[in-house]
Coordinates of C-alpha atoms and ligand atoms in Angstrom, one line a residue:
Chain B
M101 CA -10.0 10.0 38.5
L102 CA -6.8 8.8 40.8
I103 CA -6.2 5.2 42.0
Q104 CA -3.7 3.1 43.8
S105 CA -0.9 1.2 41.7
D106 CA -1.7 -2.1 42.9
E107 CA -5.5 -1.7 43.4
L108 CA -5.1 -1.2 39.2
L109 CA -3.2 -4.5 38.7
N110 CA -5.6 -6.0 40.0
F111 CA -8.2 -4.4 39.6
L112 CA -7.0 -5.4 35.6
Q113 CA -5.8 -9.6 37.0
R114 CA -9.9 -9.8 38.0
C115 CA -10.6 -8.7 34.1
R116 CA -8.6 -11.7 32.6
D117 CA -10.1 -13.6 35.4
R118 CA -13.7 -13.1 34.0
S119 CA -14.4 -12.1 36.9
L120 CA -14.9 -8.3 35.8
G121 CA -16.9 -6.8 32.2
S122 CA -16.7 -8.8 30.0
Y123 CA -13.2 -8.3 28.0
R124 CA -12.2 -12.4 27.0
D125 CA -9.0 -10.8 26.0
V126 CA -6.3 -8.9 27.8
Y127 CA -3.3 -7.8 26.3
C128 CA -0.5 -6.7 28.3
P129 CA 3.4 -6.4 27.3
V130 CA 4.8 -8.8 30.3
W131 CA 8.2 -9.7 31.4
P132 CA 8.9 -13.5 30.0
A133 CA 9.5 -15.9 32.7
A134 CA 13.7 -15.4 32.5
R135 CA 14.3 -12.6 35.3
D136 CA 16.8 -10.6 33.6
S137 CA 16.1 -10.3 30.1
P138 CA 14.9 -6.8 29.1
H139 CA 12.2 -6.9 27.0
A140 CA 9.3 -6.7 28.1
I141 CA 6.8 -9.0 25.7
L142 CA 3.0 -8.2 23.6
S143 CA 1.3 -11.6 25.2
P144 CA -1.5 -12.7 26.2
L145 CA -2.1 -11.8 30.3
R146 CA -2.3 -14.5 32.0
G147 CA -1.5 -16.1 35.3
T148 CA 2.4 -16.1 36.3
D149 CA 2.6 -13.4 34.1
R150 CA 4.5 -10.1 35.2
P151 CA 3.0 -6.9 33.1
A152 CA 5.0 -4.3 32.9
L153 CA 2.8 -1.6 32.3
D154 CA 5.4 1.4 33.9
G155 CA 8.6 1.8 31.7
H156 CA 8.5 2.2 28.2
R157 CA 6.7 0.5 25.2
A158 CA 7.2 -3.5 24.6
V159 CA 9.7 -5.0 22.0
D160 CA 6.0 -6.2 20.0
P161 CA 4.5 -3.7 17.7
V162 CA 1.2 -2.9 17.9
K163 CA 0.4 -4.3 15.0
L164 CA 1.2 -7.7 16.0
L165 CA -2.1 -8.0 17.3
F166 CA -4.8 -5.4 14.4
Y167 CA -2.9 -6.6 12.3
R168 CA -1.4 -10.0 12.0
V169 CA 2.1 -11.5 10.6
R170 CA -0.8 -13.7 8.3
E171 CA -4.2 -13.5 8.7
R172 CA -7.2 -14.5 7.1
V173 CA -8.8 -11.2 5.2
A174 CA -11.7 -13.0 2.8
P175 CA -14.7 -14.0 3.3
F176 CA -13.5 -12.4 6.5
R177 CA -16.3 -13.3 10.1
A178 CA -15.5 -11.1 12.4
D179 CA -14.4 -12.6 16.2
L180 CA -17.0 -10.0 18.4
A181 CA -15.5 -10.6 21.8
A182 CA -14.7 -7.3 23.6
S183 CA -10.7 -7.0 24.1
L184 CA -8.8 -5.4 26.9
L185 CA -5.3 -4.1 25.9
T186 CA -3.1 -1.7 28.4
G187 CA 0.2 -1.3 29.1
I188 CA 0.0 0.2 26.1
K189 CA 3.1 3.9 25.3
A190 CA 2.2 6.6 23.1
C191 CA 4.4 5.8 20.7
D192 CA 2.2 2.3 19.9
V193 CA -0.8 4.8 21.0
R194 CA 0.3 6.7 17.7
A195 CA 1.5 3.8 15.5
L196 CA -2.7 3.7 16.8
E197 CA -3.8 6.6 14.8
L198 CA -2.0 6.1 11.9
L199 CA -2.6 2.2 10.8
D200 CA -6.7 3.3 11.5
R201 CA -6.2 6.0 8.6
A202 CA -3.8 4.0 6.8
L203 CA -6.0 0.7 7.2
V204 CA -9.8 2.6 7.8
N205 CA -10.7 5.0 5.8
E206 CA -12.7 6.9 2.6
D207 CA -11.8 4.1 0.3
F208 CA -11.7 0.7 2.5
A209 CA -11.5 -0.8 5.2
D210 CA -9.2 -3.7 5.6
P211 CA -11.9 -5.9 7.6
A212 CA -10.0 -7.5 9.5
Y213 CA -7.6 -5.2 10.7
R214 CA -11.1 -3.0 12.1
A215 CA -13.0 -5.6 13.7
W216 CA -10.0 -5.7 15.6
R217 CA -10.4 -2.4 17.0
E218 CA -14.7 -1.8 17.0
R219 CA -13.9 -4.9 19.7
T220 CA -10.3 -3.8 21.8
T221 CA -10.7 -0.5 24.4
V222 CA -7.5 0.7 25.1
L223 CA -5.9 1.6 27.6
S224 CA -2.5 3.8 27.5
F225 CA 0.0 3.6 30.1
D226 CA 2.4 7.0 30.3
C227 CA 5.8 6.5 29.8
T228 CA 7.9 5.8 33.2
D229 CA 11.4 5.2 32.0
A230 CA 13.2 5.5 27.9
G231 CA 15.0 2.0 26.1
P232 CA 18.1 3.7 24.7
T233 CA 17.3 3.8 21.5
C234 CA 13.4 6.6 21.6
H235 CA 13.3 9.6 20.5
C236 CA 9.7 10.1 20.3
T237 CA 10.5 14.4 21.1
L238 CA 12.9 13.8 17.4
V239 CA 9.6 13.1 15.7
G240 CA 7.0 15.7 17.7
G241 CA 5.3 12.9 19.4
K242 CA 6.3 13.1 23.9
P243 CA 6.3 9.8 26.2
F244 CA 2.6 10.0 27.6
A245 CA 0.2 9.8 24.9
E246 CA -2.7 12.9 24.3
T247 CA -4.9 11.5 22.3
G248 CA -5.1 7.9 20.1
F249 CA -6.3 6.3 23.3
D250 CA -9.7 4.4 24.7
A251 CA -8.3 6.0 28.5
N252 CA -4.8 7.0 29.4
A253 CA -2.6 5.8 33.3
A254 CA -0.6 8.2 34.3
R255 CA 2.1 7.7 36.5
F256 CA 3.1 9.8 39.8
G257 CA 3.9 7.5 42.6
D258 CA 3.0 5.3 43.9
H259 CA -1.0 5.8 42.2
Y260 CA -1.7 7.0 38.6
Y261 CA -4.3 9.4 37.1
L262 CA -6.3 7.9 35.1
S263 CA -8.5 9.4 32.6
A264 CA -10.9 8.2 29.8
A265 CA -11.6 10.3 25.4
T266 CA -13.9 7.6 23.9
S267 CA -17.1 5.8 25.2
K268 CA -15.3 3.1 25.4
G269 CA -12.4 4.6 27.5
E270 CA -15.9 5.7 29.7
A271 CA -17.6 2.1 30.5
L272 CA -14.0 0.4 31.6
L273 CA -13.1 3.7 34.0
D274 CA -16.9 2.6 35.4
L275 CA -16.0 -1.0 36.1
V276 CA -12.6 0.4 37.4
R277 CA -15.2 2.7 39.9
K278 CA -17.6 0.8 40.3
N279 CA -15.4 -2.6 41.0
S280 CA -11.7 -1.1 43.3
R281 CA -10.9 2.2 45.7
V282 CA -10.5 4.6 43.6
D283 CA -10.1 8.5 44.6
T284 CA -12.8 10.3 42.4
V285 CA -12.1 13.7 43.6
H286 CA -9.2 14.2 41.5
N287 CA -10.9 15.3 37.9
T288 CA -7.8 17.3 36.4
I289 CA -4.6 16.0 35.8
P290 CA -2.4 16.3 39.4
A291 CA 0.7 18.6 38.8
A292 CA 2.6 15.5 39.8
V293 CA 1.6 13.4 36.6
E294 CA 2.5 16.9 34.5
A295 CA 6.0 17.3 36.5
R296 CA 6.9 13.8 35.6
R297 CA 5.9 14.5 32.4
A298 CA 8.8 16.9 32.1
E299 CA 10.9 15.4 33.3
M300 CA 9.6 12.3 30.7
T301 CA 9.8 14.6 28.4
A302 CA 13.3 16.3 29.2
K303 CA 15.4 12.5 29.7
V304 CA 14.1 11.8 26.5
Q305 CA 15.0 15.2 24.6
K306 CA 18.6 15.3 26.0
Q307 CA 18.8 11.8 25.1
S308 CA 17.9 13.1 21.2
E309 CA 19.9 15.6 21.4
A310 CA 23.0 14.4 19.1
F311 CA 20.3 13.9 17.3
A312 CA 18.7 17.1 16.5
R313 CA 17.8 17.0 13.0
S314 CA 15.5 20.1 10.8
D315 CA 11.9 19.7 10.8
A316 CA 11.5 19.6 7.3
T317 CA 11.3 16.2 6.2
A318 CA 10.7 16.6 2.7
L319 CA 14.2 17.7 1.7
L320 CA 15.3 14.4 2.2
R321 CA 14.4 13.8 -1.0
S322 CA 17.3 15.7 -1.6
A323 CA 19.9 14.2 0.5
P324 CA 23.2 12.9 -2.1
P325 CA 23.0 9.7 -3.4
E326 CA 26.6 9.2 -2.0
G327 CA 24.6 9.6 1.1
W328 CA 22.6 6.8 0.7
K329 CA 24.6 4.3 0.0
E330 CA 26.8 4.8 3.1
E331 CA 23.4 4.9 5.2
S332 CA 22.6 1.7 4.3
A333 CA 26.9 0.1 3.7
A334 CA 26.0 -1.8 6.3
C335 CA 22.0 -3.1 5.6
V336 CA 21.5 -6.9 4.5
G337 CA 18.3 -6.4 2.8
C338 CA 16.8 -8.3 5.6
G339 CA 13.5 -6.8 6.2
A340 CA 13.1 -6.8 10.6
C341 CA 12.9 -2.7 10.7
T342 CA 10.1 -2.9 8.0
H343 CA 8.4 -5.8 9.9
I344 CA 9.1 -4.2 13.7
C345 CA 8.3 -0.6 12.8
P346 CA 4.6 -0.2 14.0
T347 CA 3.4 1.3 11.2
C348 CA 4.8 -0.4 8.1
Y349 CA 1.8 -2.5 6.9
C350 CA 2.7 -3.5 3.5
L351 CA 1.1 -7.2 2.5
I352 CA 1.6 -9.5 0.4
L353 CA -1.6 -11.2 -0.2
N354 CA -2.0 -15.4 -1.5
D355 CA -5.0 -16.5 -3.0
E356 CA -5.3 -19.6 -0.7
S357 CA -8.4 -20.7 -2.1
G358 CA -10.3 -24.3 -2.2
P359 CA -12.9 -25.8 -3.8
G360 CA -15.9 -23.9 -3.6
D361 CA -14.8 -20.5 -2.1
F362 CA -12.4 -17.6 -2.7
V363 CA -9.4 -17.5 0.2
K364 CA -7.7 -14.6 1.0
V365 CA -4.3 -14.0 2.9
R366 CA -2.6 -11.4 3.8
S367 CA 0.2 -11.1 5.3
Y368 CA 3.5 -8.7 6.2
D369 CA 5.9 -7.8 3.1
S370 CA 9.3 -5.3 3.3
C371 CA 9.9 -2.9 1.1
Q372 CA 13.6 -3.6 2.1
W373 CA 13.3 -7.7 -0.2
H374 CA 14.3 -7.8 -3.9
G375 CA 11.1 -9.4 -4.7
Y376 CA 8.8 -6.2 -2.8
A377 CA 8.3 -4.3 -6.5
R378 CA 9.5 -6.3 -9.7
V379 CA 6.8 -7.4 -11.5
A380 CA 6.4 -9.9 -13.3
S381 CA 8.6 -8.4 -16.6
G382 CA 11.0 -8.6 -13.5
A383 CA 12.3 -4.9 -14.0
S384 CA 12.4 -4.2 -10.3
P385 CA 12.1 -0.4 -9.7
R386 CA 14.8 0.0 -7.0
P387 CA 17.1 -3.0 -7.6
R388 CA 20.1 -2.3 -5.5
I389 CA 19.8 -1.9 -1.8
D390 CA 21.2 2.3 -1.3
E391 CA 17.0 2.5 -3.2
R392 CA 15.1 0.4 -1.7
F393 CA 16.8 1.9 1.9
R394 CA 15.9 5.2 1.0
H395 CA 12.9 4.7 -0.4
R396 CA 12.0 3.1 3.8
Y397 CA 12.9 6.8 4.5
L398 CA 11.5 9.0 2.4
C399 CA 7.8 5.9 2.8
K400 CA 8.3 7.1 7.2
L401 CA 9.1 10.4 7.2
V402 CA 8.1 11.5 3.7
T403 CA 5.3 10.2 1.7
M404 CA 3.3 9.5 4.7
K405 CA 3.6 11.8 6.1
A406 CA 1.6 14.1 3.0
E407 CA -0.5 10.9 2.9
F408 CA -1.8 10.4 6.6
G409 CA -0.3 13.9 7.9
T410 CA 1.9 12.6 10.0
L411 CA 5.3 11.2 10.6
G412 CA 5.8 7.7 9.8
C413 CA 7.5 6.9 12.4
T414 CA 6.8 7.2 16.0
G415 CA 10.8 6.8 17.3
C416 CA 9.9 4.1 19.0
G417 CA 13.6 2.8 18.0
R418 CA 12.6 -0.8 17.3
C419 CA 14.2 -0.5 13.8
T420 CA 17.9 0.2 15.4
D421 CA 17.3 -2.1 18.4
A422 CA 16.5 -4.6 15.5
C423 CA 18.7 -4.2 12.7
P424 CA 21.8 -6.9 12.0
G425 CA 24.0 -3.7 10.6
G426 CA 23.4 -2.2 13.7
I427 CA 22.2 0.8 11.7
D428 CA 21.1 3.3 14.2
F429 CA 17.4 5.0 12.3
R430 CA 18.5 8.4 14.4
K431 CA 22.0 9.1 13.6
A432 CA 20.5 8.5 9.8
V433 CA 18.3 10.5 9.1
H434 CA 20.0 13.3 11.3
R435 CA 23.0 12.6 8.5
L436 CA 21.3 12.2 5.7
M437 CA 19.6 15.7 6.5
A438 CA 22.5 17.3 7.2
N439 CA 23.7 16.3 3.7
A440 CA 20.7 18.0 2.7
E441 CA 19.8 21.1 0.5
G442 CA 19.0 22.8 3.2
G443 CA 18.5 20.4 5.7
R444 CA 21.5 21.3 8.1
P445 CA 19.9 22.1 11.9
D446 CA 21.3 25.6 11.4
A447 CA 19.6 25.7 8.3
A448 CA 16.1 25.8 9.4
A449 CA 16.6 28.3 11.7
R450 CA 18.1 30.4 9.5
Chain K
M210 CA -20.6 -0.2 6.3
K211 CA -18.2 -0.8 3.3
P212 CA -17.5 -3.8 1.6
N213 CA -14.8 -5.9 2.3
P214 CA -12.7 -5.0 -0.5
Y215 CA -11.0 -8.8 -0.7
D216 CA -14.3 -10.8 -1.2
A217 CA -14.1 -11.9 -4.6
I218 CA -16.6 -12.0 -7.2
P219 CA -15.7 -16.1 -8.7
A220 CA -16.2 -15.7 -12.6
V221 CA -16.8 -18.8 -15.2
I222 CA -13.9 -19.3 -18.5
T223 CA -16.2 -19.1 -20.8
E224 CA -13.9 -19.4 -23.7
T225 CA -10.2 -19.4 -24.4
I226 CA -8.4 -17.8 -27.7
D227 CA -4.8 -18.5 -27.6
E228 CA -3.7 -15.7 -30.1
T229 CA 0.2 -15.4 -30.2
P230 CA 2.7 -18.3 -28.7
L231 CA 3.1 -16.3 -25.4
I232 CA -0.2 -14.1 -25.1
R233 CA -4.1 -16.2 -24.2
T234 CA -7.5 -14.8 -24.2
L235 CA -10.4 -15.5 -22.1
R236 CA -13.7 -14.5 -22.1
L237 CA -14.9 -14.1 -18.7
R238 CA -19.0 -14.7 -17.4
P239 CA -18.9 -13.5 -13.1
E240 CA -21.2 -13.9 -11.7
R241 CA -22.2 -11.0 -11.1
P242 CA -22.1 -7.9 -13.7
L243 CA -18.6 -6.1 -13.2
A244 CA -19.2 -3.0 -15.0
F245 CA -15.8 -1.5 -15.5
R246 CA -15.0 1.8 -17.3
T247 CA -12.5 1.2 -20.1
G248 CA -8.7 2.1 -18.8
Q249 CA -9.6 0.7 -15.2
F250 CA -7.7 -3.2 -13.6
I251 CA -9.3 -6.2 -11.7
E252 CA -7.4 -8.9 -9.8
L253 CA -8.1 -11.9 -11.4
G254 CA -7.1 -15.6 -9.3
L255 CA -6.5 -19.0 -9.9
P256 CA -7.8 -21.0 -6.5
G257 CA -5.2 -22.1 -4.5
L258 CA -2.4 -20.1 -7.0
G259 CA -2.1 -16.6 -6.8
E260 CA -4.0 -13.2 -8.3
A261 CA -2.1 -10.4 -10.6
P262 CA -3.5 -7.5 -12.4
F263 CA -4.8 -7.1 -15.1
T264 CA -5.9 -4.8 -17.3
P265 CA -9.6 -5.2 -19.0
S266 CA -9.2 -6.1 -22.9
S267 CA -13.7 -5.9 -24.1
S268 CA -15.8 -3.0 -24.5
H269 CA -16.7 -2.0 -20.9
F270 CA -20.1 -1.5 -22.9
I271 CA -20.5 -4.7 -21.8
S272 CA -20.5 -6.6 -18.3
D273 CA -22.1 -9.1 -17.8
S274 CA -19.2 -11.6 -20.2
L275 CA -14.6 -9.3 -20.7
D276 CA -11.8 -9.9 -22.0
V277 CA -9.0 -10.7 -20.1
T278 CA -5.9 -10.6 -22.6
I279 CA -2.8 -11.8 -20.6
M280 CA 0.9 -12.5 -21.4
K281 CA 3.0 -15.1 -20.0
A282 CA 5.6 -14.1 -17.5
G283 CA 5.5 -16.4 -14.7
F284 CA 4.1 -18.8 -12.5
L285 CA 1.2 -18.3 -12.3
T286 CA 0.4 -16.1 -16.1
D287 CA 2.1 -20.3 -17.3
H288 CA -1.3 -21.7 -14.6
I289 CA -3.8 -19.2 -16.8
H290 CA -1.9 -20.2 -20.1
K291 CA -3.2 -24.1 -18.8
A292 CA -6.6 -23.4 -17.8
K293 CA -9.9 -24.1 -19.3
T294 CA -13.3 -23.3 -20.3
G295 CA -15.4 -24.6 -17.7
D296 CA -12.9 -23.6 -15.2
K297 CA -13.6 -21.5 -12.5
V298 CA -11.7 -17.5 -11.5
G299 CA -12.4 -15.3 -8.9
L300 CA -12.0 -11.5 -10.1
R301 CA -11.4 -8.1 -7.9
G302 CA -12.5 -4.7 -8.7
P303 CA -12.7 -2.5 -10.9
F304 CA -9.6 -0.8 -9.8
G305 CA -8.5 3.3 -10.2
S306 CA -8.9 5.7 -13.2
A307 CA -9.7 5.0 -16.6
Y308 CA -9.6 7.2 -19.8
P309 CA -11.2 10.2 -19.8
L310 CA -13.4 9.1 -23.2
E311 CA -15.0 12.7 -22.6
E312 CA -10.9 14.2 -23.4
F313 CA -11.3 12.4 -27.2
E314 CA -14.6 13.8 -27.9
N315 CA -14.0 15.7 -31.0
R316 CA -10.9 15.2 -31.6
D317 CA -7.7 13.1 -33.6
L318 CA -6.6 10.4 -31.6
L319 CA -3.9 8.5 -31.8
I320 CA -3.3 5.1 -29.9
L321 CA -0.2 3.6 -29.3
G322 CA 1.2 0.1 -28.1
G323 CA 3.1 -2.5 -28.7
G324 CA 3.4 -5.7 -27.2
C325 CA 1.0 -7.0 -23.5
G326 CA -0.5 -3.3 -24.4
L327 CA -2.5 -3.8 -26.9
A328 CA -4.9 -5.9 -24.0
P329 CA -6.1 -2.3 -22.3
L330 CA -6.0 -0.4 -25.8
R331 CA -8.0 -3.0 -27.6
S332 CA -10.6 -2.6 -25.2
L333 CA -9.7 1.2 -25.5
F334 CA -10.8 0.6 -29.2
L335 CA -13.9 -0.8 -28.9
T336 CA -14.9 1.2 -26.0
L337 CA -14.9 3.9 -29.0
L338 CA -15.7 2.1 -31.8
D339 CA -19.4 0.9 -30.3
E340 CA -19.7 4.8 -29.4
V341 CA -17.7 6.1 -32.5
H342 CA -19.9 9.6 -34.0
R343 CA -18.7 11.1 -30.9
Y344 CA -15.2 10.6 -32.1
K345 CA -13.3 13.4 -34.7
S346 CA -11.3 9.8 -36.5
I347 CA -8.7 6.9 -34.6
T348 CA -5.3 6.6 -35.2
F349 CA -4.3 3.0 -33.9
Y350 CA -0.3 2.2 -34.5
A351 CA -0.1 -1.8 -32.8
G352 CA 3.4 -3.1 -32.3
A353 CA 5.1 -6.5 -32.2
K354 CA 8.3 -8.4 -31.8
T355 CA 7.1 -10.9 -35.0
P356 CA 4.8 -10.8 -37.1
Q357 CA 3.3 -14.2 -35.0
D358 CA 3.8 -12.2 -31.8
C359 CA 0.8 -10.2 -32.7
P360 CA -2.9 -10.3 -30.9
Y361 CA -6.1 -10.1 -31.6
K362 CA -5.3 -11.2 -35.5
D363 CA -8.7 -12.2 -36.7
A364 CA -9.7 -8.8 -35.7
F365 CA -7.7 -6.2 -37.8
P366 CA -9.4 -5.9 -40.8
E367 CA -12.0 -4.8 -39.4
W368 CA -11.6 -2.9 -37.3
R369 CA -9.9 -2.2 -39.4
K370 CA -12.5 -1.5 -42.3
H371 CA -14.1 1.7 -40.6
P372 CA -14.1 4.9 -42.5
K373 CA -13.3 6.8 -38.4
V374 CA -9.7 4.2 -38.0
K375 CA -6.7 4.5 -39.5
L376 CA -5.2 1.2 -37.8
V377 CA -1.0 0.7 -39.2
R378 CA 1.0 -3.1 -37.4
A379 CA 4.9 -3.0 -36.6
V380 CA 7.1 -5.5 -36.0
D381 CA 10.5 -5.6 -35.3
V382 CA 12.3 -8.6 -37.5
V383 CA 11.0 -10.6 -39.7
P384 CA 12.3 -14.1 -39.2
P385 CA 12.9 -15.8 -42.1
G386 CA 10.1 -18.3 -42.4
E387 CA 7.3 -15.8 -42.1
T388 CA 6.1 -13.5 -43.6
W389 CA 4.8 -9.5 -42.8
D390 CA 3.1 -7.6 -46.0
E391 CA 2.8 -4.2 -43.3
E392 CA 5.5 -1.8 -41.7
V393 CA 9.2 -4.1 -40.4
G394 CA 10.7 -1.0 -36.9
V395 CA 10.1 -0.3 -33.5
V396 CA 6.4 0.9 -33.5
T397 CA 7.7 4.3 -33.0
V398 CA 8.8 4.3 -36.1
L399 CA 5.3 4.7 -37.3
L400 CA 4.9 8.6 -36.4
A401 CA 6.7 9.7 -39.3
K402 CA 3.1 9.1 -41.2
L403 CA 1.2 10.4 -38.4
D404 CA -1.2 13.2 -39.7
I405 CA -2.7 14.8 -37.3
D406 CA -2.5 18.0 -35.1
P407 CA -0.6 17.1 -32.2
S408 CA -0.9 20.0 -30.2
S409 CA -5.0 19.7 -30.1
S410 CA -4.8 15.8 -29.6
P411 CA -4.5 13.2 -26.8
A412 CA -2.2 10.0 -26.7
V413 CA -2.7 6.8 -25.4
V414 CA 1.1 5.3 -24.9
C415 CA 0.4 1.9 -23.5
G416 CA 3.2 -0.8 -23.8
P417 CA 6.7 -1.8 -22.3
P418 CA 7.8 0.4 -19.7
V419 CA 11.1 1.4 -22.6
M420 CA 8.1 2.5 -25.7
M421 CA 6.8 3.7 -23.3
K422 CA 9.5 6.0 -22.1
F423 CA 10.6 6.1 -25.9
G424 CA 7.3 7.3 -27.5
T425 CA 6.9 9.8 -24.7
R426 CA 9.7 11.0 -25.5
D427 CA 8.3 11.1 -29.6
L428 CA 5.2 12.0 -29.0
L429 CA 6.8 15.7 -27.3
R430 CA 8.9 16.5 -29.2
L431 CA 5.5 16.4 -32.1
G432 CA 4.1 18.6 -29.9
F433 CA 2.2 16.4 -27.6
R434 CA 1.2 18.4 -25.1
E435 CA 2.1 16.7 -21.1
D436 CA -1.1 16.9 -20.8
R437 CA -2.6 15.4 -23.2
I438 CA -0.8 11.9 -23.4
Y439 CA -2.3 9.4 -21.1
L440 CA -0.4 6.4 -19.4
S441 CA -1.2 3.2 -18.8
M442 CA 1.4 2.5 -15.7
E443 CA 2.4 -0.9 -14.4
K444 CA 3.8 -1.1 -11.5
K445 CA 3.7 -4.6 -9.0
M446 CA -0.2 -4.8 -7.3
Y447 CA -1.2 -6.8 -4.6
C448 CA -4.0 -4.6 -3.0
G449 CA -5.8 -3.0 -6.0
I450 CA -6.6 -0.5 -3.3
G451 CA -3.2 1.4 -2.1
Q452 CA -2.8 -0.8 0.6
C453 CA -0.6 -3.0 -0.2
R454 CA 1.9 0.1 -1.0
H455 CA 3.6 -1.9 -3.5
C456 CA 3.1 1.0 -6.2
L457 CA 3.7 4.1 -5.2
M458 CA 5.5 6.1 -7.1
G459 CA 6.6 9.0 -5.8
G460 CA 3.4 10.6 -4.2
Y461 CA 1.1 8.2 -5.8
Y462 CA -0.7 5.1 -6.1
V463 CA -0.2 3.3 -9.8
C464 CA -3.4 1.1 -8.2
K465 CA -5.7 4.3 -7.0
H466 CA -5.0 7.5 -8.3
G467 CA -3.9 5.0 -11.4
P468 CA -3.4 3.3 -13.4
V469 CA -4.2 5.6 -16.7
F470 CA -2.1 8.7 -15.9
T471 CA -1.3 11.9 -18.4
Y472 CA 2.4 12.2 -18.1
A473 CA 1.8 15.7 -16.7
Q474 CA 1.0 14.6 -13.7
I475 CA 3.6 11.4 -13.0
K476 CA 6.9 13.4 -15.2
N477 CA 9.0 13.8 -12.2
E478 CA 8.1 10.8 -9.9
E479 CA 10.4 9.2 -9.4
G480 CA 11.6 5.6 -10.8
L481 CA 8.8 5.8 -13.6
W482 CA 9.8 4.4 -16.5
D483 CA 11.1 1.6 -14.2
Ligands
LIG21 S1 11.5 3.4 11.5 FE1 12.2 2.6 13.3 S2 12.3 4.0 15.8 FE2 10.2 4.8 13.5 S3 8.5 4.4 14.1 FE3 9.5 2.8 12.8 S4 10.9 1.1 14.1 FE4 10.0 2.9 15.5
LIG22 S1 16.8 -4.3 9.6 FE1 18.8 -3.1 9.3 S2 20.0 -4.4 8.3 FE2 17.5 -5.9 7.7 S3 16.6 -4.3 5.8 FE3 16.6 -2.7 7.9 S4 18.0 -0.9 7.9 FE4 19.0 -2.9 6.1

């Protein structure tokens, strides 16, 4: 179905005011009050906010909502209030798909993550712009989501094409249909959407061209040690990259029990920190910064791929933006792959 | 719906046994029975202070009471050493893989361990003794730094009486003033006297990383098969379920796929002995 952009915005605002639907919270990337800020931040939508539904991804990864920086996991009482998360882009939807596999699987379920996922409807938006570090096409992604969302809004001109992929998404679109002016004649993706998507894809491809490499990322294992030392030379081991990465979910578990109850709180940890894997005896498998740096790259591009069938990098570019050492993830992977045996882009083609 | 993996089973300390100046055994009574298989580990938490992985040191045939032997090594374990009878702790688990007892059946088994590694091995040993008719013989080589660092002092003479058991201890050094009438040297020196057939016998190794590294090397030289050398690996583990990712070793989670691995499984993993 088609809806005008103002009409959709108005719908979301009415949901936020609770005059429509039963969403207690509506989360959305918003432009901060300082008008010149280039960073949309993910936040509960308030009356005065300017939502950033289009453009590229927000500065905050979606895990900030689903997998909080610090969160009590035991005893755990689920909050059941429905919420609507909107305006997130394909790279973050893809991160959610990975976290779904990592955190709710046959072995265990993280209680807080599962509860968040169950009560939240995700309305993703196509990218209409690429940030300078965006590189989803390099990691097998696209600047629009094809799976993983409940409903999706694809912009063309001053309209959106809305589609649903789950029953939660259907319920949302029902609500739209009943309360907004929509054109329900169009039930397939309009050609204009296809054209705009192709244009956006080409744009990301173009800005990623210089970092092209073979897809056989497992070859990174054989990149020579000097390569890792060179790429990590500017790394200070701060952990900004892992904290901002939408797919990193390493945790520290704290015991915060009082008399009579057993309370466990998890918070983010970072594999870039020295204490991360250090055991009580003081031994650490990765005492040097270049070893920890390598561990992160291998985790994203080799281990997670083997574990979840998808790369641990969704190409959002956040780690590059956040790094105080100015390390560009794309560039580092490109060079490391070129130095790994058989990892040159042309080697893959041969 | 799956149970919350972070919920703890409350347990009461019913006894504390100071094995050595640094090693203490807690006897625990969980509020609900905690059935583990020997080799698996649990997370033991002191309310308000923290939680760490430990392998029970008692037989897995006993589930209403559980021994955990703990070496003083830092903040949490210092507090564990101060805990008193009647104190409450929280237990989660059991987690991970167990020793494959069926693979030991009708065989001569070698157990090689040192230091804090003796805790899981005591569990294995006691579990084996409970069904000793299943096994041909048990050779248990136990190492410690000095005579006073040997845990389970009172138990050794008892264990030794068993006709199927050959138990030898070695200490690295005997400081002046201490007496010792068993072997002196790192525990692997005992392997020179081994009188079982390496090609058909399983071996279980647990101890500090260096000991495991050289122990494994020596076993391979003697002719033990890679897939019959069982290693109990130790890595940092917060969650026990493969979520926190700290124990990741190559493609394996030590908490989920281990802690018991065969050497054949993990010989190529990076940071194996670190
Ligand atoms: S590794 Fe960097 S670019 Fe890739 S998903 Fe994580 S933060 Fe984004
Ligand atoms: S953000 Fe940059 S400096 Fe900080 S740990 Fe990551 S790579 Fe190193």
